Short mmCIF file of C-alpha atoms in Angstrom, two decimals:
data_model
loop_
_atom_site.label_atom_id
_atom_site.label_comp_id
_atom_site.label_asym_id
_atom_site.label_seq_id
_atom_site.Cartn_x
_atom_site.Cartn_y
_atom_site.Cartn_z
CA UNK E 1 94.37 101.76 93.46
CA UNK E 2 94.71 100.97 96.58
CA UNK E 3 95.88 97.10 95.31
CA UNK E 4 99.12 98.73 93.44
CA UNK E 5 102.55 97.12 95.10
CA UNK E 6 104.45 100.49 95.45
CA UNK E 7 108.36 100.45 96.57
CA UNK E 8 111.28 102.64 95.80
CA UNK E 9 114.71 101.98 94.97
CA UNK E 10 115.73 105.81 94.87
CA UNK E 11 118.85 107.35 92.42
CA UNK E 12 121.16 108.06 95.10
CA UNK E 13 121.42 112.47 95.91
CA UNK E 14 124.56 112.79 94.94
CA UNK E 15 123.60 112.05 91.46
CA UNK E 16 121.11 114.19 90.86
CA UNK E 17 123.85 116.31 88.86
CA UNK E 18 123.36 114.07 86.23
CA UNK E 19 119.86 112.88 86.81
CA UNK E 20 117.54 115.28 88.47
CA UNK E 21 119.58 118.67 88.54
CA UNK E 22 116.03 120.84 88.99
CA UNK E 23 113.01 120.65 91.38
CA UNK E 24 109.79 121.06 89.90
CA UNK E 25 106.08 121.38 90.82
CA UNK E 26 104.39 118.55 88.57
CA UNK E 27 101.87 119.62 86.17
CA UNK E 28 101.74 116.74 84.20
CA UNK E 29 102.01 113.28 83.35
CA UNK E 30 104.43 111.64 80.93
CA UNK E 31 103.46 107.90 79.36
CA UNK E 32 106.56 105.76 78.16
CA UNK E 33 107.12 101.75 77.73
CA UNK E 34 110.59 100.94 77.92
CA UNK E 35 110.98 98.84 74.32
CA UNK E 36 112.26 95.86 76.31
CA UNK E 37 111.12 93.16 78.52
CA UNK E 38 112.39 93.50 81.84
CA UNK E 39 110.85 94.04 85.09
CA UNK E 40 110.33 97.60 86.69
CA UNK E 41 113.16 96.13 89.59
CA UNK E 42 115.82 95.56 86.77
CA UNK E 43 114.84 98.89 85.01
CA UNK E 44 115.08 101.17 88.32
CA UNK E 45 118.25 99.44 89.21
CA UNK E 46 120.56 100.35 85.81
CA UNK E 47 119.15 103.67 85.73
CA UNK E 48 120.17 104.14 89.20
CA UNK E 49 123.64 102.73 87.99
CA UNK E 50 124.53 103.77 84.84
CA UNK E 51 125.80 107.29 83.56
CA UNK E 52 123.46 108.44 81.30
CA UNK E 53 121.63 111.43 81.30
CA UNK E 54 118.27 109.83 81.41
CA UNK E 55 116.05 109.18 84.34
CA UNK E 56 111.94 108.83 85.03
CA UNK E 57 110.04 108.79 88.68
CA UNK E 58 108.52 105.40 87.74
CA UNK E 59 109.04 102.03 86.62
CA UNK E 60 105.98 100.06 86.24
CA UNK E 61 105.13 96.06 85.61
CA UNK E 62 102.50 93.51 86.11
CA UNK E 63 103.40 93.61 89.71
CA UNK E 64 104.54 96.81 91.24
CA UNK E 65 105.66 100.10 90.42
CA UNK E 66 109.21 101.27 91.77
CA UNK E 67 109.76 104.96 92.14
CA UNK E 68 113.38 106.14 91.28
CA UNK E 69 113.14 109.88 91.80
CA UNK E 70 111.13 112.26 94.45
CA UNK E 71 107.94 113.70 92.63
CA UNK E 72 109.63 117.39 93.40
CA UNK E 73 112.65 116.63 90.69
CA UNK E 74 112.49 116.34 87.52
CA UNK E 75 113.35 113.68 85.24
CA UNK E 76 115.33 113.44 81.88
CA UNK E 77 112.73 111.22 80.03
CA UNK E 78 110.84 114.07 77.44
CA UNK E 79 113.25 114.39 74.82
CA UNK E 80 112.33 118.14 74.71
CA UNK E 81 115.46 119.71 75.99
CA UNK E 82 116.69 120.79 79.61
CA UNK E 83 113.83 123.80 79.31
CA UNK E 84 111.57 121.88 77.90
CA UNK E 85 107.90 121.66 79.49
CA UNK E 86 107.67 117.88 79.38
CA UNK E 87 110.94 117.27 81.16
CA UNK E 88 110.58 120.50 83.30
CA UNK E 89 106.70 119.77 84.54
CA UNK E 90 106.05 116.45 84.07
CA UNK E 91 106.13 112.76 85.79
CA UNK E 92 107.58 110.06 83.67
CA UNK E 93 105.99 106.89 84.07
CA UNK E 94 107.82 103.99 82.09
CA UNK E 95 105.99 100.83 81.60
CA UNK E 96 107.86 97.85 81.57
CA UNK E 97 107.34 94.29 79.38
CA UNK E 98 106.63 96.11 76.18
CA UNK E 99 108.38 93.72 73.73
CA UNK E 100 107.67 90.66 76.22
CA UNK E 101 104.63 88.84 76.88
CA UNK E 102 101.12 90.90 75.71
CA UNK E 103 99.31 89.50 78.88
CA UNK E 104 101.98 90.70 81.35
CA UNK E 105 102.02 93.95 79.37
CA UNK E 106 98.43 94.66 79.94
CA UNK E 107 98.33 93.64 83.47
CA UNK E 108 101.42 96.68 83.69
CA UNK E 109 99.59 99.12 81.44
CA UNK E 110 96.63 98.72 84.04
CA UNK E 111 98.97 99.08 86.92
CA UNK E 112 100.37 102.15 85.35
CA UNK E 113 96.24 103.76 85.14
CA UNK E 114 96.18 103.10 89.25
CA UNK E 115 99.09 105.19 89.27
CA UNK E 116 98.77 107.93 86.88
CA UNK E 117 95.03 107.98 89.10
CA UNK E 118 96.63 108.61 92.31
CA UNK E 119 99.02 111.35 91.39
CA UNK E 120 96.31 112.92 89.40
CA UNK E 121 94.85 113.38 92.57
CA UNK E 122 97.48 114.23 94.56
CA UNK E 123 98.90 117.28 92.03
CA UNK E 124 95.10 118.15 90.87
CA UNK E 125 96.22 117.52 87.28
CA UNK E 126 93.86 117.13 84.60
CA UNK E 127 93.49 114.30 82.39
CA UNK E 128 94.41 116.84 79.55
CA UNK E 129 97.85 116.82 81.11
CA UNK E 130 98.46 113.38 80.59
CA UNK E 131 100.49 113.40 77.67
CA UNK E 132 102.72 110.52 75.33
CA UNK E 133 106.40 110.66 75.44
CA UNK E 134 105.44 111.43 71.57
CA UNK E 135 103.76 114.55 72.22
CA UNK E 136 106.76 116.01 73.06
CA UNK E 137 108.79 114.76 70.84
CA UNK E 138 107.02 113.86 67.71
CA UNK E 139 109.78 113.87 65.10
CA UNK E 140 112.15 111.99 67.41
CA UNK E 141 110.10 109.61 69.44
CA UNK E 142 107.19 106.62 68.76
CA UNK E 143 106.63 106.73 72.61
CA UNK E 144 104.83 105.04 74.23
CA UNK E 145 105.19 102.30 71.39
CA UNK E 146 103.04 99.12 72.63
CA UNK E 147 100.62 101.32 73.94
CA UNK E 148 99.99 103.37 70.58
CA UNK E 149 99.88 100.23 68.92
CA UNK E 150 97.34 99.23 71.28
CA UNK E 151 95.27 102.19 70.98
CA UNK E 152 96.06 105.27 73.01
CA UNK E 153 92.99 106.40 73.02
CA UNK E 154 91.91 102.70 74.64
CA UNK E 155 94.52 103.49 77.40
CA UNK E 156 93.17 106.69 77.90
CA UNK E 157 89.54 105.47 78.29
CA UNK E 158 90.52 103.35 81.54
CA UNK E 159 91.17 106.69 82.94
CA UNK E 160 87.73 108.84 84.29
CA UNK E 161 88.19 112.49 84.50
CA UNK E 162 89.56 113.75 87.87
CA UNK E 163 86.02 115.32 89.41
CA UNK E 164 85.01 111.48 88.95
CA UNK E 165 87.89 109.99 91.09
CA UNK E 166 86.09 108.52 94.74
CA UNK E 167 88.65 107.89 97.09
CA UNK E 168 88.10 107.59 100.64
CA UNK E 169 90.09 110.57 102.32
CA UNK E 170 92.17 108.54 104.74
CA UNK E 171 93.07 105.61 102.51
CA UNK E 172 94.18 108.39 100.09
CA UNK E 173 96.27 110.07 102.86
CA UNK E 174 97.82 106.53 103.87
CA UNK E 175 98.99 106.63 99.76
CA UNK E 176 100.53 109.71 99.77
CA UNK E 177 102.76 109.07 102.97
CA UNK E 178 103.24 105.15 103.55
CA UNK E 179 106.99 105.70 101.21
CA UNK E 180 108.04 108.37 103.90
CA UNK E 181 106.74 106.27 106.11
CA UNK E 182 108.46 102.92 105.31
CA UNK E 183 111.81 104.47 104.71
CA UNK E 184 111.40 105.87 108.13
CA UNK E 185 112.38 102.49 109.28
CA UNK E 186 115.19 101.83 107.23
CA UNK E 187 116.34 105.33 108.57
CA UNK E 188 115.75 105.80 111.42
CA UNK E 189 114.15 102.41 112.62
CA UNK E 190 110.68 104.05 113.80
CA UNK E 191 107.45 101.63 112.77
CA UNK E 192 105.70 102.77 109.38
CA UNK E 193 102.51 102.00 111.02
CA UNK E 194 103.06 104.02 114.02
CA UNK E 195 104.18 106.96 111.60
CA UNK E 196 100.84 107.08 109.45
CA UNK E 197 98.63 106.48 112.28
CA UNK E 198 99.89 109.72 114.39
CA UNK E 199 100.03 111.57 111.13
CA UNK E 200 95.99 110.51 110.21
CA UNK E 201 95.30 111.48 114.24
CA UNK E 202 97.13 114.24 114.40
CA UNK E 203 96.38 115.71 110.64
CA UNK E 204 93.02 114.88 110.65
CA UNK E 205 94.45 112.49 107.35
CA UNK E 206 96.19 115.52 106.14
CA UNK E 207 93.00 118.10 106.21
CA UNK E 208 93.93 119.99 109.12
CA UNK E 209 95.33 123.77 109.34
CA UNK E 210 98.71 122.72 109.97
CA UNK E 211 98.83 120.20 107.43
CA UNK E 212 96.98 122.19 104.91
CA UNK E 213 99.15 125.52 105.64
CA UNK E 214 102.20 124.66 107.12
CA UNK E 215 102.92 120.88 105.78
CA UNK E 216 102.82 119.93 109.40
CA UNK E 217 101.30 116.77 109.78
CA UNK E 218 103.13 115.93 113.20
CA UNK E 219 102.27 119.39 115.15
CA UNK E 220 106.41 119.31 116.15
CA UNK E 221 106.46 122.31 118.61
CA UNK E 222 109.12 125.27 117.35
CA UNK E 223 110.63 125.55 120.73
CA UNK E 224 112.05 121.91 120.30
CA UNK E 225 114.47 123.44 117.41
CA UNK E 226 114.59 127.16 117.91
CA UNK E 227 116.71 127.36 114.43
CA UNK E 228 113.78 125.98 112.68
CA UNK E 229 113.63 128.77 110.12
CA UNK E 230 109.85 128.11 109.23
CA UNK E 231 107.04 128.39 111.96
CA UNK E 232 103.25 128.58 111.92
CA UNK E 233 101.45 129.96 115.25
CA UNK E 234 97.65 128.95 116.18
CA UNK E 235 95.63 128.16 118.81
CA UNK E 236 95.99 124.39 119.91
CA UNK E 237 94.35 122.09 122.90
CA UNK E 238 96.23 120.36 125.49
CA UNK E 239 94.96 118.41 128.40
CA UNK E 240 96.37 120.29 131.74
CA UNK E 241 95.58 119.06 135.19
CA UNK E 242 93.21 116.15 133.97
CA UNK E 243 91.46 118.96 131.75
CA UNK E 244 91.41 120.22 128.05
CA UNK E 245 92.37 123.92 127.49
CA UNK E 246 93.21 126.17 125.23
CA UNK E 247 96.36 127.52 124.49
CA UNK E 248 98.20 129.50 121.67
CA UNK E 249 101.57 127.84 120.53
CA UNK E 250 103.96 127.94 117.47
CA UNK E 251 104.85 124.90 115.50
CA UNK E 252 107.67 124.01 112.96
CA UNK E 253 106.45 124.38 109.21
CA UNK E 254 107.47 122.59 106.49
CA UNK E 255 107.83 122.81 102.40
CA UNK E 256 106.14 119.37 102.15
CA UNK E 257 104.44 116.76 103.68
CA UNK E 258 107.47 114.39 103.10
CA UNK E 259 109.88 116.89 104.72
CA UNK E 260 107.28 116.86 107.86
CA UNK E 261 108.11 112.71 108.16
CA UNK E 262 111.59 113.18 107.98
CA UNK E 263 112.06 116.17 110.57
CA UNK E 264 109.72 113.89 112.79
CA UNK E 265 111.61 111.15 112.21
CA UNK E 266 114.94 113.09 113.10
CA UNK E 267 113.24 114.35 116.19
CA UNK E 268 112.22 111.16 117.73
CA UNK E 269 115.92 109.65 117.35
CA UNK E 270 117.17 112.99 118.50
CA UNK E 271 115.31 114.60 121.07
CA UNK E 272 117.63 115.11 123.91
CA UNK E 273 116.51 116.71 127.61
CA UNK E 274 119.18 116.45 130.07
CA UNK E 275 121.67 114.17 128.94
CA UNK E 276 118.51 111.39 127.94
CA UNK E 277 117.07 110.45 124.33
CA UNK E 278 113.76 110.59 125.52
CA UNK E 279 112.16 108.58 122.54
CA UNK E 280 115.20 105.57 122.72
CA UNK E 281 112.69 102.92 123.63
CA UNK E 282 110.46 103.69 120.65
CA UNK E 283 113.78 103.34 118.19
CA UNK E 284 113.91 99.53 116.92
CA UNK E 285 110.59 98.74 119.09
CA UNK E 286 109.13 96.04 115.95
CA UNK E 287 105.61 95.72 117.90
CA UNK E 288 103.19 98.38 117.02
CA UNK E 289 101.19 98.44 120.42
CA UNK E 290 104.20 98.61 122.11
CA UNK E 291 105.53 101.40 120.39
CA UNK E 292 102.31 103.49 120.62
CA UNK E 293 102.47 102.73 124.26
CA UNK E 294 106.52 103.84 124.49
CA UNK E 295 105.46 107.08 122.58
CA UNK E 296 102.94 108.29 124.67
CA UNK E 297 105.07 107.33 128.07
CA UNK E 298 108.15 109.45 126.50
CA UNK E 299 105.64 112.16 126.69
CA UNK E 300 104.99 112.54 122.96
CA UNK E 301 101.27 113.77 123.54
CA UNK E 302 99.14 114.77 126.54
CA UNK E 303 95.97 113.07 125.80
CA UNK E 304 95.37 109.37 128.11
CA UNK E 305 93.61 107.89 125.29
CA UNK E 306 96.36 108.95 122.90
CA UNK E 307 98.15 105.09 122.36
CA UNK E 308 94.50 103.69 122.11
CA UNK E 309 93.48 105.89 119.31
CA UNK E 310 97.14 104.82 117.90
CA UNK E 311 96.48 100.99 118.29
CA UNK E 312 92.73 101.38 117.36
CA UNK E 313 93.69 103.65 113.52
CA UNK E 314 96.83 100.89 112.98
CA UNK E 315 94.32 97.89 113.23
CA UNK E 316 91.41 99.22 111.24
CA UNK E 317 93.62 100.43 108.76
CA UNK E 318 95.92 97.24 108.83
CA UNK E 319 98.82 99.92 108.68
CA UNK E 320 101.41 96.77 110.42
CA UNK E 321 101.49 95.65 106.77
CA UNK E 322 103.43 98.28 106.10
CA UNK E 323 106.06 97.33 108.74
CA UNK E 324 106.10 93.87 107.55
CA UNK E 325 107.27 94.99 104.35
CA UNK E 326 109.74 97.68 105.90
CA UNK E 327 111.14 94.68 108.20
CA UNK E 328 110.89 92.54 105.36
CA UNK E 329 113.11 94.50 102.71
CA UNK E 330 115.74 94.77 105.70
CA UNK E 331 116.15 91.74 106.38
CA UNK E 332 116.13 91.07 102.33
CA UNK E 333 119.09 93.27 101.91
CA UNK E 334 120.88 92.00 104.64
CA UNK E 335 120.75 88.07 104.06
CA UNK E 336 119.19 87.38 100.29
CA UNK E 337 120.13 90.61 98.02
CA UNK E 338 123.40 89.64 95.98
CA UNK E 339 124.94 92.86 94.84
CA UNK E 340 126.51 93.20 91.54
CA UNK E 341 129.45 95.68 90.97
CA UNK E 342 131.19 97.14 88.36
CA UNK E 343 132.93 100.24 87.66
CA UNK E 344 134.05 100.64 84.18
CA UNK E 345 130.63 101.06 81.47
CA UNK E 346 132.94 98.70 79.53
CA UNK E 347 132.22 95.81 81.75
CA UNK E 348 128.44 97.08 82.13
CA UNK E 349 127.23 94.27 79.09
CA UNK E 350 128.80 91.66 81.34
CA UNK E 351 127.19 92.81 84.66
CA UNK E 352 123.73 92.93 83.00
CA UNK E 353 124.55 89.24 81.46
CA UNK E 354 124.66 88.05 85.29
CA UNK E 355 121.86 90.30 86.28
CA UNK E 356 119.20 88.53 83.61
CA UNK E 357 119.67 85.21 85.19
CA UNK E 358 119.97 86.37 88.62
CA UNK E 359 116.84 88.28 88.53
CA UNK E 360 114.86 89.70 91.64
CA UNK E 361 117.69 88.14 93.80
CA UNK E 362 120.62 90.58 92.53
CA UNK E 363 120.81 94.49 92.66
CA UNK E 364 123.46 96.40 90.06
CA UNK E 365 125.30 98.65 91.37
CA UNK E 366 127.94 100.97 90.29
CA UNK E 367 130.74 102.17 92.05
CA UNK E 368 134.26 101.74 93.68
CA UNK E 369 133.36 101.40 97.46
CA UNK E 370 131.08 98.49 98.14
CA UNK E 371 132.11 98.04 101.54
CA UNK E 372 128.83 99.15 103.51
CA UNK E 373 126.78 97.26 101.74
CA UNK E 374 125.19 94.52 103.54
CA UNK E 375 124.76 91.46 101.56
CA UNK E 376 125.66 87.75 101.90
CA UNK E 377 127.56 88.13 98.07
CA UNK E 378 129.11 91.24 96.51
CA UNK E 379 130.02 90.06 93.15
CA UNK E 380 132.84 92.38 91.07
CA UNK E 381 132.51 92.36 87.38
CA UNK E 382 135.85 92.97 85.41
CA UNK E 383 139.70 93.77 86.49
CA UNK E 384 139.13 97.11 88.23
CA UNK E 385 138.81 96.71 92.09
CA UNK E 386 135.91 97.42 93.91
CA UNK E 387 136.51 97.57 97.59
CA UNK E 388 134.09 94.95 99.45
CA UNK E 389 133.58 92.35 96.82
CA UNK E 390 133.58 88.84 98.10
CA UNK E 391 134.03 87.11 94.94
CA UNK E 392 135.44 88.20 91.66
CA UNK E 393 134.46 87.25 88.14
CA UNK E 394 137.04 88.55 85.23
CA UNK E 395 139.09 87.59 82.53
CA UNK E 396 141.73 88.43 80.20
CA UNK E 397 139.30 90.15 77.64
CA UNK E 398 135.61 91.20 78.86
CA UNK E 399 134.73 88.30 76.33
CA UNK E 400 136.50 85.84 78.32
CA UNK E 401 135.03 87.92 82.02
CA UNK E 402 131.39 86.29 80.36
CA UNK E 403 132.83 82.83 79.93
CA UNK E 404 133.84 83.23 83.46
CA UNK E 405 130.53 84.44 84.41
CA UNK E 406 128.92 81.29 82.23
CA UNK E 407 131.54 79.27 84.59
CA UNK E 408 130.43 80.91 88.03
CA UNK E 409 126.29 80.06 87.36
CA UNK E 410 127.13 76.47 86.28
CA UNK E 411 129.14 76.26 89.86
CA UNK E 412 125.85 77.53 91.30
#
């Protein structure tokens, strides 16, 4: 389970009205096949950019899983209507490569099993609620087609009952929060290793009173944000004049662990006392040892051993690997990714033709203004102007545009 590489390419929230208009509490998992041979990253990129009322939470191929939507929001995937149980209550997993290489597809299936096990554990979903797309739309869909052809029971046999899933408490906790931590580097430049280590230490890997009753995995005091709507009061221990004493305190409470992570990131970036941003030295620090020392010196904790405890946790669980992922992804977005932009749906086929050749080196985006995208090249496909484009590929007709794409690729 821990070997599955999970990344995010999230559908923007301003498109939820089309792709994910309702919230949900997951009660099941629905398995699909994509019915094509492309990779998970390309499926997720295409889904984020098109205007279809179709979406998925995850796309899985032989090497990774790509998350497209938060798990507290629905996806349109089950073909059982706007009020159907599948659409409104289940997590969608699309297994990629179902019309491509069989060995690639089988590895994608195994990765889908790893992801399914993780989600079953996280949301306490029984095996009986792991369904096929076909189970919600028997008169419409033969899906997951390749998995069913090979044997649906065969796929189910990979999955033990929920009671037999044995996962180390801390390893499981890391799996549940790592995406939010990695995202935190992109949004607030706080090292993922620091975020995860603090959460492990302060919440006892998600089992503390605050974590289970208030979804608070960092223990941020309520007085730091008097307007925060939810609080939780409890006894806590603090170091005062070298002695550990028990005091009663109010803490901020949350709707989810994800919300707790986002609020802690915001807290570190915006916490201001007497005109000074007290955690400014932590923001942007890329060395986990220095970050642990800096957050302690800024007054985050009173325990004299706090930074050393964080460093020990980071090294014990190799959390610095998530720093490398976050920083590498940031650098790739700045230096390596080619953006293919299109505005009209009629240009989508040509844009996809270019994406098919460039593969993972490129990202497909539909939009009118890409000036804020940091990329070495932004290619506009079609005649409709896209702001920020550094190269325009267009012809008098869409057929001629395709010919221009061929010329561009030959020049490359």
